[in-house]
Each structure stands twice: as structure tokens, then as C-alpha cells.
CSV table of C-alpha atoms and ligand atoms in Angstrom, one decimal:
chain,number,residue,atom,x,y,z
O,21,MET,CA,0.0,0.0,0.0
O,22,VAL,CA,1.1,3.5,-0.8
O,23,LYS,CA,2.1,5.9,1.9
O,24,ILE,CA,2.7,9.6,1.4
O,25,ASN,CA,4.9,12.1,3.2
O,26,VAL,CA,4.5,15.8,2.2
O,27,SER,CA,6.7,17.2,5.0
O,28,GLY,CA,9.5,18.0,2.6
O,29,CYS,CA,7.3,20.8,1.3
O,30,ASP,CA,6.5,22.3,4.7
O,31,SER,CA,9.2,25.0,4.6
O,32,PHE,CA,7.9,26.2,1.2
O,33,VAL,CA,4.2,26.5,1.8
O,34,LYS,CA,1.9,28.2,4.3
O,35,GLU,CA,-0.2,25.8,6.4
O,36,GLU,CA,-3.3,27.8,5.7
O,37,GLN,CA,-2.8,27.6,2.0
O,38,TYR,CA,-2.2,23.9,2.1
O,39,LYS,CA,-5.5,23.5,4.0
O,40,GLN,CA,-7.3,25.5,1.2
O,41,TYR,CA,-5.8,23.2,-1.4
O,42,VAL,CA,-6.8,20.1,0.6
O,43,ASP,CA,-10.4,21.5,0.5
O,44,LYS,CA,-10.1,22.0,-3.3
O,45,ALA,CA,-8.8,18.5,-3.7
O,46,LEU,CA,-11.6,17.2,-1.5
O,47,ALA,CA,-14.1,19.0,-3.8
O,48,ALA,CA,-12.4,17.4,-6.8
O,49,TRP,CA,-12.6,14.0,-5.0
O,50,ASP,CA,-16.4,14.6,-4.8
O,51,THR,CA,-16.5,15.3,-8.5
O,52,LEU,CA,-14.6,12.1,-9.3
O,53,MET,CA,-16.6,9.9,-7.0
O,54,SER,CA,-20.0,11.4,-8.0
O,55,GLU,CA,-19.1,10.8,-11.6
O,56,GLN,CA,-20.4,14.2,-12.6
O,57,GLY,CA,-17.2,15.8,-13.9
O,58,ALA,CA,-15.9,16.3,-17.4
O,59,GLY,CA,-15.0,13.0,-19.1
O,60,ASN,CA,-17.2,11.0,-16.8
O,61,ASP,CA,-17.9,8.4,-19.6
O,62,PHE,CA,-14.2,7.3,-19.0
O,63,LEU,CA,-14.4,6.2,-15.4
O,64,GLY,CA,-14.3,2.4,-16.0
O,65,TRP,CA,-10.8,2.2,-14.5
O,66,LYS,CA,-12.1,3.1,-11.0
O,67,THR,CA,-13.7,-0.4,-10.5
O,68,LEU,CA,-11.1,-2.4,-12.4
O,69,PRO,CA,-9.4,-4.0,-9.4
O,70,GLU,CA,-12.5,-6.1,-8.8
O,71,GLY,CA,-14.0,-5.5,-12.3
O,72,VAL,CA,-11.7,-7.9,-14.3
O,73,SER,CA,-13.8,-11.0,-14.6
O,74,GLU,CA,-12.7,-14.5,-13.6
O,75,GLU,CA,-13.3,-15.5,-17.3
O,76,GLU,CA,-10.8,-12.9,-18.4
O,77,LEU,CA,-8.2,-13.9,-15.9
O,78,SER,CA,-8.5,-17.5,-16.7
O,79,GLY,CA,-8.4,-16.6,-20.4
O,80,ILE,CA,-5.1,-14.9,-19.8
O,81,GLU,CA,-3.8,-17.8,-17.8
O,82,GLU,CA,-4.8,-20.2,-20.6
O,83,ILE,CA,-2.8,-18.2,-23.2
O,84,CYS,CA,0.2,-18.4,-20.9
O,85,LYS,CA,-0.2,-22.2,-20.6
O,86,ALA,CA,-0.9,-22.8,-24.3
O,87,TRP,CA,2.2,-20.7,-25.4
O,88,ALA,CA,4.3,-22.4,-22.8
O,89,ALA,CA,3.2,-25.8,-24.2
O,90,LYS,CA,4.4,-24.6,-27.7
O,91,GLY,CA,7.8,-23.7,-26.1
O,92,ILE,CA,7.3,-20.0,-27.1
O,93,ASP,CA,10.3,-18.1,-25.7
O,94,LEU,CA,9.7,-14.6,-27.2
O,95,VAL,CA,6.5,-12.6,-27.1
O,96,ILE,CA,6.5,-9.4,-29.2
O,97,THR,CA,4.0,-7.0,-27.6
O,98,VAL,CA,2.9,-4.4,-30.1
O,99,GLY,CA,1.4,-1.2,-28.8
O,100,ILE,CA,2.0,2.5,-28.0
O,101,GLY,CA,1.2,5.0,-25.3
O,102,GLY,CA,-1.4,3.6,-22.9
O,103,SER,CA,-1.4,0.4,-24.9
O,104,TYR,CA,2.3,-0.2,-23.9
O,105,LEU,CA,3.7,1.7,-21.0
O,106,GLY,CA,1.9,0.0,-18.1
O,107,ALA,CA,3.0,-3.5,-19.2
O,108,ARG,CA,6.6,-2.3,-19.8
O,109,CYS,CA,6.7,-0.5,-16.4
O,110,ALA,CA,5.6,-3.7,-14.6
O,111,ILE,CA,7.8,-6.1,-16.5
O,112,GLU,CA,10.9,-3.9,-16.0
O,113,ALA,CA,10.1,-3.4,-12.3
O,114,LEU,CA,9.6,-7.1,-11.6
O,115,SER,CA,12.3,-8.6,-13.8
O,116,HIS,CA,15.9,-9.4,-13.0
O,117,ASN,CA,18.0,-6.4,-14.0
O,118,PHE,CA,20.1,-8.7,-16.3
O,119,ALA,CA,17.4,-10.9,-17.5
O,120,LYS,CA,18.6,-10.3,-21.1
O,121,GLN,CA,22.1,-11.3,-20.3
O,122,LEU,CA,21.4,-14.3,-18.1
O,123,LYS,CA,21.1,-17.7,-19.7
O,124,ARG,CA,17.5,-18.8,-20.1
O,125,LYS,CA,16.6,-21.9,-18.1
O,126,ALA,CA,14.0,-24.6,-18.8
O,127,GLY,CA,10.6,-23.4,-17.6
O,128,ASP,CA,11.5,-19.7,-17.8
O,129,ALA,CA,8.6,-17.4,-18.9
O,130,PRO,CA,9.1,-16.0,-22.4
O,131,ASP,CA,11.0,-12.8,-22.9
O,132,VAL,CA,8.5,-10.1,-23.5
O,133,VAL,CA,9.8,-7.4,-25.9
O,134,PHE,CA,8.0,-4.4,-27.3
O,135,ALA,CA,7.3,-3.1,-30.8
O,136,GLY,CA,5.0,-0.5,-32.3
O,137,ASN,CA,6.1,2.3,-30.0
O,138,THR,CA,8.6,3.6,-32.5
O,139,LEU,CA,8.9,4.1,-36.3
O,140,SER,CA,12.6,3.5,-36.1
O,141,GLU,CA,13.5,1.3,-39.0
O,142,GLU,CA,16.6,-0.1,-37.2
O,143,TYR,CA,14.6,-1.0,-34.1
O,144,THR,CA,12.0,-2.9,-36.3
O,145,SER,CA,14.6,-4.6,-38.3
O,146,GLU,CA,16.8,-5.6,-35.3
O,147,LEU,CA,13.6,-6.9,-33.6
O,148,MET,CA,13.1,-9.3,-36.5
O,149,ASP,CA,16.7,-10.5,-36.1
O,150,LEU,CA,15.7,-11.6,-32.6
O,151,ALA,CA,12.4,-13.1,-33.8
O,152,LYS,CA,14.2,-15.3,-36.3
O,153,GLU,CA,16.4,-16.8,-33.5
O,154,ARG,CA,13.5,-17.5,-31.2
O,155,ASN,CA,10.2,-19.4,-31.0
O,156,THR,CA,8.0,-16.3,-31.4
O,157,ALA,CA,4.4,-15.2,-30.6
O,158,CYS,CA,2.8,-11.8,-30.7
O,159,VAL,CA,0.3,-9.8,-28.6
O,160,VAL,CA,-1.1,-6.8,-30.5
O,161,ILE,CA,-2.7,-4.1,-28.4
O,162,SER,CA,-4.6,-1.2,-29.9
O,163,LYS,CA,-7.9,0.1,-28.5
O,164,SER,CA,-8.8,2.0,-31.6
O,165,GLY,CA,-7.2,-0.6,-33.9
O,166,THR,CA,-6.0,2.2,-36.2
O,167,THR,CA,-2.9,3.7,-34.6
O,168,THR,CA,-0.2,4.0,-37.2
O,169,GLU,CA,2.9,3.0,-35.3
O,170,PRO,CA,1.5,-0.4,-33.9
O,171,ALA,CA,-0.4,-1.1,-37.2
O,172,VAL,CA,2.9,-0.8,-39.2
O,173,ALA,CA,4.8,-3.0,-36.7
O,174,PHE,CA,2.0,-5.5,-36.5
O,175,ARG,CA,1.8,-5.9,-40.3
O,176,ILE,CA,5.6,-6.8,-40.3
O,177,VAL,CA,5.4,-9.2,-37.4
O,178,LYS,CA,2.2,-10.8,-38.7
O,179,GLN,CA,3.8,-11.4,-42.1
O,180,TYR,CA,6.9,-12.9,-40.5
O,181,LEU,CA,4.8,-15.2,-38.3
O,182,GLU,CA,2.7,-16.3,-41.3
O,183,GLU,CA,5.7,-16.9,-43.5
O,184,THR,CA,7.5,-18.8,-40.7
O,185,TYR,CA,4.8,-20.9,-39.1
O,186,GLY,CA,2.0,-20.9,-41.8
O,187,ARG,CA,-1.2,-18.8,-41.6
O,188,GLU,CA,-3.1,-21.3,-39.3
O,189,GLU,CA,-0.3,-21.7,-36.8
O,190,ALA,CA,0.4,-17.9,-36.9
O,191,ALA,CA,-3.3,-17.3,-35.9
O,192,GLU,CA,-2.6,-19.4,-32.7
O,193,ARG,CA,0.5,-17.3,-32.0
O,194,ILE,CA,-1.3,-14.0,-32.2
O,195,VAL,CA,-3.6,-12.5,-29.5
O,196,ALA,CA,-5.3,-9.2,-30.0
O,197,VAL,CA,-6.4,-6.8,-27.3
O,198,THR,CA,-8.8,-4.2,-28.8
O,199,ASP,CA,-12.2,-2.7,-28.8
O,200,ALA,CA,-15.2,-5.0,-28.4
O,201,LYS,CA,-16.8,-4.1,-31.7
O,202,ARG,CA,-15.0,-1.5,-33.7
O,203,GLY,CA,-11.7,-1.0,-35.6
O,204,ALA,CA,-9.5,-2.7,-38.1
O,205,LEU,CA,-7.8,-4.9,-35.5
O,206,LYS,CA,-11.2,-6.3,-34.4
O,207,THR,CA,-12.2,-7.0,-38.0
O,208,LEU,CA,-8.9,-8.7,-38.7
O,209,SER,CA,-9.1,-10.8,-35.5
O,210,THR,CA,-12.5,-12.0,-36.4
O,211,GLN,CA,-11.4,-12.8,-39.9
O,212,GLU,CA,-8.2,-14.7,-38.9
O,213,GLY,CA,-9.7,-16.3,-35.7
O,214,TYR,CA,-7.3,-14.6,-33.3
O,215,LYS,CA,-8.1,-15.0,-29.6
O,216,THR,CA,-9.1,-11.5,-28.4
O,217,PHE,CA,-9.4,-9.6,-25.2
O,218,ILE,CA,-11.4,-6.4,-24.8
O,219,VAL,CA,-10.4,-2.9,-23.8
O,220,PRO,CA,-13.6,-1.6,-22.2
O,221,ASP,CA,-15.2,1.4,-23.9
O,222,ASN,CA,-15.1,3.4,-20.7
O,223,VAL,CA,-11.3,3.0,-20.0
O,224,GLY,CA,-8.9,5.3,-21.7
O,225,GLY,CA,-5.5,4.0,-22.9
O,226,ARG,CA,-3.4,5.5,-20.1
O,227,PHE,CA,-5.8,4.2,-17.4
O,228,SER,CA,-5.8,0.6,-18.9
O,229,VAL,CA,-2.9,-1.1,-17.2
O,230,LEU,CA,-5.3,-3.2,-15.1
O,231,THR,CA,-7.2,-4.4,-18.1
O,232,PRO,CA,-5.8,-7.2,-20.4
O,233,VAL,CA,-3.8,-4.3,-22.1
O,234,GLY,CA,-1.4,-4.6,-19.2
O,235,LEU,CA,-2.4,-7.8,-17.5
O,236,LEU,CA,-1.8,-10.1,-20.5
O,237,PRO,CA,1.8,-9.1,-21.3
O,238,ILE,CA,2.6,-9.0,-17.5
O,239,ALA,CA,1.2,-12.5,-17.0
O,240,LEU,CA,3.1,-13.8,-20.1
O,241,ALA,CA,6.3,-12.5,-18.6
O,242,GLY,CA,5.6,-14.7,-15.6
O,243,PHE,CA,4.2,-12.4,-13.0
O,244,ASP,CA,1.2,-12.7,-10.7
O,245,ILE,CA,-1.6,-10.5,-12.0
O,246,ARG,CA,-4.0,-11.6,-9.3
O,247,ALA,CA,-1.6,-10.2,-6.7
O,248,MET,CA,-1.4,-7.0,-8.7
O,249,LEU,CA,-5.2,-6.6,-8.8
O,250,LYS,CA,-5.3,-7.3,-5.0
O,251,GLY,CA,-2.8,-4.5,-4.4
O,252,ALA,CA,-4.9,-2.2,-6.5
O,253,ALA,CA,-8.1,-3.3,-4.7
O,254,ASP,CA,-6.6,-2.6,-1.3
O,255,GLN,CA,-5.4,0.8,-2.5
O,256,LYS,CA,-8.9,1.5,-3.9
O,257,SER,CA,-10.4,1.1,-0.5
O,258,GLU,CA,-8.2,3.8,0.9
O,259,MET,CA,-8.8,6.1,-2.1
O,260,TYR,CA,-12.5,5.7,-1.7
O,261,SER,CA,-12.5,7.2,1.8
O,262,LYS,CA,-13.1,10.9,1.8
O,263,SER,CA,-10.6,12.3,4.3
O,264,GLU,CA,-7.8,14.9,4.6
O,265,ALA,CA,-5.5,11.9,5.3
O,266,ASN,CA,-6.3,10.3,1.9
O,267,SER,CA,-2.9,10.1,0.2
O,268,ALA,CA,-4.4,11.0,-3.3
O,269,VAL,CA,-6.0,14.1,-1.8
O,270,GLN,CA,-2.7,15.1,-0.2
O,271,TYR,CA,-0.7,14.5,-3.4
O,272,ALA,CA,-3.2,16.4,-5.5
O,273,ALA,CA,-3.4,19.3,-3.0
O,274,MET,CA,0.3,19.8,-2.6
O,275,ARG,CA,1.2,19.6,-6.3
O,276,ASN,CA,-1.6,22.0,-7.3
O,277,LEU,CA,-0.5,24.4,-4.5
O,278,LEU,CA,3.1,24.3,-5.5
O,279,HIS,CA,2.1,24.9,-9.1
O,280,SER,CA,-0.6,27.5,-8.7
O,281,GLU,CA,0.8,29.6,-5.9
O,282,TYR,CA,4.6,29.1,-6.1
O,283,GLY,CA,5.2,28.8,-9.9
O,284,LYS,CA,6.5,25.3,-9.7
O,285,SER,CA,5.7,24.3,-13.3
O,286,THR,CA,7.7,21.0,-13.4
O,287,GLU,CA,7.3,17.9,-11.3
O,288,ILE,CA,10.2,15.5,-11.3
O,289,LEU,CA,9.4,11.9,-10.4
O,290,LEU,CA,12.4,10.5,-8.8
O,291,CYS,CA,13.5,6.9,-8.0
O,292,TYR,CA,16.6,5.3,-6.6
O,293,ASN,CA,16.2,2.0,-8.4
O,294,PRO,CA,16.8,1.6,-12.2
O,295,LYS,CA,14.0,-1.0,-12.3
O,296,LEU,CA,11.5,1.9,-11.7
O,297,THR,CA,12.7,4.0,-14.7
O,298,TYR,CA,9.6,2.8,-16.7
O,299,LEU,CA,7.3,3.6,-13.8
O,300,ALA,CA,8.3,7.2,-14.4
O,301,GLU,CA,7.6,6.8,-18.2
O,302,TRP,CA,4.1,5.4,-17.4
O,303,TRP,CA,3.5,8.2,-14.9
O,304,LYS,CA,4.7,10.9,-17.3
O,305,GLN,CA,2.1,9.8,-19.9
O,306,LEU,CA,-0.7,9.5,-17.2
O,307,TYR,CA,-0.1,13.0,-15.9
O,308,GLY,CA,1.1,14.7,-19.1
O,309,GLU,CA,-1.8,13.6,-21.2
O,310,SER,CA,-4.4,14.0,-18.5
O,311,GLU,CA,-3.4,17.5,-17.3
O,312,GLY,CA,-1.5,19.2,-20.1
O,313,LYS,CA,-4.3,21.0,-21.9
O,314,ASP,CA,-6.2,24.3,-22.1
O,315,GLY,CA,-2.8,26.0,-21.5
O,316,LYS,CA,-2.6,24.4,-18.1
O,317,GLY,CA,-0.7,21.6,-16.4
O,318,ILE,CA,2.5,20.6,-14.6
O,319,PHE,CA,5.2,19.3,-16.9
O,320,PRO,CA,6.1,15.8,-15.8
O,321,ALA,CA,9.8,14.9,-15.9
O,322,SER,CA,11.8,12.2,-14.3
O,323,VAL,CA,15.2,11.2,-13.1
O,324,THR,CA,16.7,7.9,-11.8
O,325,ASN,CA,19.2,8.4,-9.0
O,326,THR,CA,21.9,8.1,-8.1
O,327,ALA,CA,22.9,8.0,-11.8
O,328,ASP,CA,21.1,11.3,-12.6
O,329,LEU,CA,22.6,13.1,-9.7
O,330,HIS,CA,25.7,13.1,-11.8
O,331,SER,CA,23.9,14.5,-14.8
O,332,MET,CA,20.8,16.4,-13.8
O,333,GLY,CA,21.8,17.0,-10.2
O,334,GLN,CA,23.5,20.3,-10.9
O,335,PHE,CA,20.4,21.8,-12.6
O,336,ILE,CA,18.0,20.5,-9.9
O,337,GLN,CA,20.3,21.9,-7.2
O,338,GLU,CA,21.0,25.3,-8.7
O,339,GLY,CA,19.2,25.9,-12.0
O,340,SER,CA,15.8,27.7,-12.6
O,341,ARG,CA,13.7,27.2,-9.5
O,342,ILE,CA,10.7,25.8,-11.5
O,343,MET,CA,10.5,22.3,-10.1
O,344,PHE,CA,9.4,20.2,-7.2
O,345,GLU,CA,10.1,16.5,-6.7
O,346,THR,CA,8.1,13.4,-5.9
O,347,VAL,CA,10.2,10.5,-4.8
O,348,VAL,CA,9.0,6.9,-5.2
O,349,SER,CA,10.7,5.3,-2.3
O,350,ILE,CA,11.0,1.6,-1.6
O,351,ASP,CA,11.3,0.6,2.1
O,352,LYS,CA,13.1,-2.7,1.6
O,353,SER,CA,15.5,-4.0,-1.0
O,354,ALA,CA,14.9,-7.6,-2.2
O,355,ARG,CA,18.6,-8.4,-2.1
O,356,GLU,CA,21.5,-7.6,0.2
O,357,VAL,CA,25.1,-7.0,-0.8
O,358,ILE,CA,27.5,-6.2,2.1
O,359,ILE,CA,30.5,-4.0,1.4
O,360,GLY,CA,33.7,-5.9,2.4
O,361,GLU,CA,36.8,-4.7,4.4
O,362,ASP,CA,39.9,-4.1,2.3
O,363,PRO,CA,43.2,-4.3,4.2
O,364,GLN,CA,44.9,-1.8,1.9
O,365,ASN,CA,42.0,0.6,1.9
O,366,LEU,CA,43.4,2.5,-1.1
O,367,ASP,CA,39.9,3.6,-2.0
O,368,GLN,CA,39.3,4.8,1.5
O,369,LEU,CA,36.1,3.0,1.8
O,370,ASN,CA,36.7,0.9,4.9
O,371,PHE,CA,34.3,3.3,6.8
O,372,LEU,CA,31.5,1.5,4.8
O,373,ALA,CA,32.7,-2.0,5.5
O,374,GLY,CA,30.0,-4.2,7.0
O,375,LYS,CA,27.2,-1.9,5.6
O,376,ASN,CA,25.0,-3.0,2.8
O,377,VAL,CA,24.7,-1.1,-0.5
O,378,GLU,CA,21.1,-0.2,0.2
O,379,HIS,CA,22.2,1.7,3.3
O,380,CYS,CA,24.4,3.9,1.1
O,381,ASN,CA,21.5,4.3,-1.4
O,382,LYS,CA,19.1,5.4,1.5
O,383,MET,CA,21.7,7.9,2.7
O,384,ALA,CA,22.1,9.3,-0.8
O,385,GLN,CA,18.3,9.6,-0.9
O,386,LEU,CA,18.2,11.5,2.4
O,387,GLY,CA,21.2,13.6,1.6
O,388,THR,CA,19.7,14.6,-1.7
O,389,LYS,CA,16.3,15.4,-0.2
O,390,LEU,CA,18.0,17.8,2.3
O,391,ALA,CA,20.2,19.3,-0.3
O,392,HIS,CA,17.4,19.9,-2.7
O,393,ILE,CA,15.2,21.4,0.0
O,394,ASP,CA,18.1,23.7,0.9
O,395,GLY,CA,18.4,24.5,-2.8
O,396,GLY,CA,14.7,25.5,-3.2
O,397,VAL,CA,13.2,22.3,-4.4
O,398,PRO,CA,10.2,21.0,-2.4
O,399,GLN,CA,10.0,17.2,-2.1
O,400,MET,CA,7.1,14.8,-1.5
O,401,GLU,CA,7.6,11.1,-0.9
O,402,ILE,CA,5.4,8.2,-2.1
O,403,SER,CA,6.6,4.9,-0.5
O,404,VAL,CA,5.8,1.2,-0.6
O,405,GLU,CA,7.3,-1.6,1.3
O,406,LYS,CA,8.9,-3.4,-1.6
O,407,ILE,CA,8.8,-3.9,-5.4
O,408,ASP,CA,6.4,-6.7,-6.1
O,409,GLU,CA,3.1,-7.3,-8.0
O,410,TYR,CA,1.0,-6.3,-5.0
O,411,ASN,CA,2.7,-3.0,-4.4
O,412,LEU,CA,2.9,-2.2,-8.1
O,413,GLY,CA,-0.9,-2.7,-8.3
O,414,SER,CA,-1.2,-0.2,-5.4
O,415,ILE,CA,1.0,2.3,-7.1
O,416,PHE,CA,-0.9,2.1,-10.4
O,417,TYR,CA,-4.2,2.6,-8.7
O,418,PHE,CA,-2.9,5.4,-6.4
O,419,PHE,CA,-1.4,7.4,-9.3
O,420,GLU,CA,-4.6,6.9,-11.5
O,421,PHE,CA,-6.9,8.0,-8.8
O,422,ALA,CA,-4.7,10.9,-7.7
O,423,CYS,CA,-4.5,11.9,-11.4
O,424,GLY,CA,-8.3,12.2,-11.5
O,425,VAL,CA,-8.4,14.2,-8.3
O,426,SER,CA,-5.5,16.4,-9.3
O,427,ALA,CA,-6.8,17.2,-12.8
O,428,TYR,CA,-10.2,18.2,-11.5
O,429,THR,CA,-8.5,20.4,-8.9
O,430,LEU,CA,-6.6,22.0,-11.7
O,431,GLY,CA,-9.9,22.4,-13.7
O,432,VAL,CA,-9.3,20.2,-16.7
O,433,ASN,CA,-10.9,17.1,-18.2
O,434,PRO,CA,-8.4,14.3,-17.2
O,435,PHE,CA,-9.8,11.8,-19.7
O,436,ASN,CA,-9.4,13.3,-23.1
O,437,GLN,CA,-6.3,14.0,-25.2
O,438,PRO,CA,-7.4,16.3,-28.1
O,439,GLY,CA,-3.8,17.5,-28.6
O,440,VAL,CA,-2.4,14.2,-29.8
O,441,GLU,CA,-4.2,14.4,-33.1
O,442,ALA,CA,-2.3,17.4,-34.4
O,443,TYR,CA,0.9,15.5,-35.4
O,444,LYS,CA,-1.1,12.6,-36.9
O,445,LYS,CA,-2.9,14.9,-39.3
O,446,ASN,CA,0.4,16.3,-40.6
O,447,MET,CA,2.0,12.9,-40.7
O,448,PHE,CA,-0.9,11.4,-42.7
O,449,ALA,CA,-0.8,14.4,-45.1
O,450,LEU,CA,3.0,14.0,-45.6
O,451,LEU,CA,2.6,10.2,-46.1
O,452,HIS,CA,-0.1,10.9,-48.8
O,453,LYS,CA,-2.8,8.9,-46.9
O,454,PRO,CA,-5.9,8.6,-49.1
O,455,GLY,CA,-8.5,11.1,-47.9
O,456,TYR,CA,-5.9,13.7,-46.9
O,457,GLU,CA,-5.3,15.2,-50.4
O,458,GLU,CA,-6.2,18.7,-49.4
O,459,GLN,CA,-4.0,18.6,-46.3
O,460,THR,CA,-1.2,17.1,-48.4
O,461,ALA,CA,-1.3,20.0,-50.9
O,462,ALA,CA,-1.4,22.5,-48.1
O,463,ILE,CA,1.5,21.0,-46.1
O,464,LEU,CA,3.7,20.6,-49.2
O,465,LYS,CA,3.1,24.3,-50.0
O,466,ARG,CA,4.0,25.2,-46.4
O,467,ILE,CA,7.3,23.4,-46.4
O,468,GLY,CA,8.1,24.7,-49.9
O,469,GLU,CA,7.9,21.5,-51.9
C,10,PA5,O1,-3.7,7.1,-23.5
C,10,PA5,C1,-4.1,7.1,-24.6
C,10,PA5,O2,-5.3,7.2,-24.9
C,10,PA5,C2,-3.1,6.9,-25.7
C,10,PA5,O3,-1.8,6.9,-25.3
C,10,PA5,C3,-3.3,5.6,-26.5
C,10,PA5,O4,-3.3,4.6,-25.6
C,10,PA5,C4,-2.4,5.4,-27.6
C,10,PA5,O5,-2.4,6.5,-28.5
C,10,PA5,C5,-2.6,4.1,-28.3
C,10,PA5,O6,-3.9,4.1,-28.8
C,10,PA5,P1,-4.6,2.7,-29.3
C,10,PA5,O7,-4.6,1.8,-28.2
C,10,PA5,O8,-5.9,3.1,-29.8
C,10,PA5,O9,-3.7,2.2,-30.4
């Protein structure tokens, strides 16, 4: 379960002001819970922790078993944005840091790799090098079924699977996660007989990690999705209680206060474990797409320490005073490495002998917090006991719920993303997509061709 500590902001804000913002966040909590706010047709994520049916969960587990029986050792997961980041975040957080370099053992879950989140030709081509060495299957995820990047990648992967295994066997090695009724991917799945899972109509992409969009790839990678849903459900019980102590209310209140009254326009999500780097990527999409509209919003950025203390540390300590930090802190490390004594002590590190590496990490975390506060950077802390499926489920639900509360506090609709269409129109015009002839002529004139 997620705990919050906002005391690292105390010296920056007035208590009275914080109380006012807690009241605003509580009013936003009412809006979210009464389902009367903007975008209220996209609130399906609220009940997902208990809303994923037993049929869906067993369906996911059956795919895991069926593909294990075929000896599949590589699953290419095709998707972008909300149809990708949650699964990648969980898989990176839960996997061995060197899973790619360690030798695979009998019974290991397949390696889950990602495609469709880039139009890099090298990435796509090098991915196919890997597919050719492995026993490969594919999960294709697109709610709309029409997003260009995953559609291009899926066409390439599908053709490879059909050429390699035959059309009938390829159909058994492809699972689609898409809309229940609409879209090109739904039509193709029906035609080819792919097993499909549904992205509910009332769940937007960036809120979909606890649907099969996230759960299927996470389960295929060998992780316990039932524990993840349990963590989310327990977090939901806390989020549903209206109180000044509610961690989502506190988070929403403090970030809006720092932004609106103190000009803190950037929030840095900070972690001290490289496994959590993709948690920040998932969080950036969630908050960036939900709040960055109508000329408003806090810019979501991230760093992974201690590495980034040696790159971004200078700016955070002494650069423009535009930011505050939110640390995702993990109470317990899953492993212990004790620093040994060295008789020569040439590196002068014997003062650390007998201490574990995590102790040094925690002191770096505390030292950084104090230094950044001294340097004018307020800091909040979100903490969980350890990195596992249960706590990740809690973190997912916490940040989603807090995002709804925070965006309503800010006064924007958290559940739309009108701005993401602008680049697509230009790209389609430049690619001469049928139906875009007028835009193509206009854009070619604009760029002088
Ligand atoms: O959060 C969102 O809505 C977006 O990031 C989408 O998930 C992303 O654009 C992919 O869309 P789709 O699943 O329709 O391919």
C-alpha cells in the first residue's frame, strides 16, 4: 500500500494555503466519486481492481499455458502509449536487471519485448533478427485498432509469423487486445480467428494497465496478475475514503498548491532503483496527457538516481527554480550486498565495511532530499514496502486515482487528449494517406515542396 509524506514541502508553503488546497482536492474527490465531472464516460478504470472477470483472468492464464506448451520463448508485444507503457513498467520493475544477459533456463517465462512504440526502422529490423532466432508469438494491443505505429509494426510481425509458421499456426500465436466491436484490428481478428481480449469502452489508454492491455503481457512475462489486482483493490479502499488523510487528496493538493501559488511548473518523479525507470515513463504519460491541456498543467519529468545526480543533479540543485520532486521510495531492498573490508583501503572505503549497498542508497536519498530542499526544491515522498506485484498494483491505482483528483483540482478534463491528433494529421498528409489530399497539398506548400 502507498504511503505519502509531504513534510519535505513544509518549509515552502503556508499551512493555511495547504488546507485551502486540501479543500479544493476534496471537492475534486467529490467530482470524481459522484461521476459528474468532465470526461465521466471514461471512469471504468475506477472499478477495475474487482472488475476484471474470472473469465478474463482464466483466459489470460490459458494463453500463458498454451504458449508455454508450444515452447514459445519470445512474445513481441505491439502497442504504443497507454497500450504499452503500463506493461513495460511492470515487467521492467519485476524482472531481474540482467534478464537479457542471463542464460535462459527450462521453464522460464518467455521474454516479452515491445514493438509498435517507434517508427525507427533499425529497431524494427533488429527486432526481426531476434524473432528469427526464437520461438515467437505476438500480442497486438490497440484500443482504436487504427494507430499507425503499432499497425505498421504488426503488419511486419504478422507477415513474419505467417511466412515462418503458416497462416493457421500464426493465428494461434497472435492474440489481440482491442475494442469489443470497432476498428481494423477487431475486423482482422474476427477474420483470422485470433483470440481477443477487450479494452472496455469506458477505460482510456493511459488508465488501462489493469485491463488485459497490461495484464496479458505482464502474465506472459511470468508475473502474478491476481496479486497485482489485489494490491490495486486494497489501494482503492483507501482512495474511496473521503478524508484529509487520503494520500491521493494530499498529493493532488500539494502539487496544485506548489504549481498555482509558487510557480512550480515541473514535477520530477524520482526513484533510486533503475527498475523503476519505466514507472516514471508510465506516470509521465498519465499526468502529461491528463493535465496538459487548455494552456494548463504541470510538466512531468523524471530522473533515476543516483545516476542522474551526476547529470541532472546540478540543474536541480541550482538551476531555474521551477520544479518540485516526488520520490517513489522503496522501504526494503529484495537483495542484500555487504561491502567488504579491504586491508589496503586504497579507495578509503573501509568506513563503509559491513554496511549494505542499500544503506548507502538510502543515505544518498536522504542527503539529496535535504540538499534539494536547501536549494529551493520541495519534495514529496510516495513509498511502498517493496517492489512486487501487490505493491505495483497499489502504485498504479494510487497514481490513476490521484490523477483524476488532481486534474479536477486544476480544472481540466483528465480523460481526453485532443492535442495528440495534431501531429497525426500532418504525418498522414505527408505520407499521402488517401482522404488527406487537401492537407497534403497545403502542407507541401507550407514546407516549400
Ligand atoms: O492514453 C491514450 O489514450 C493513448 O496513449 C493511447 O493509448 C495510444 O495512442 C494508443 O492508442 P490505441 O490503443 O488506440 O492504439
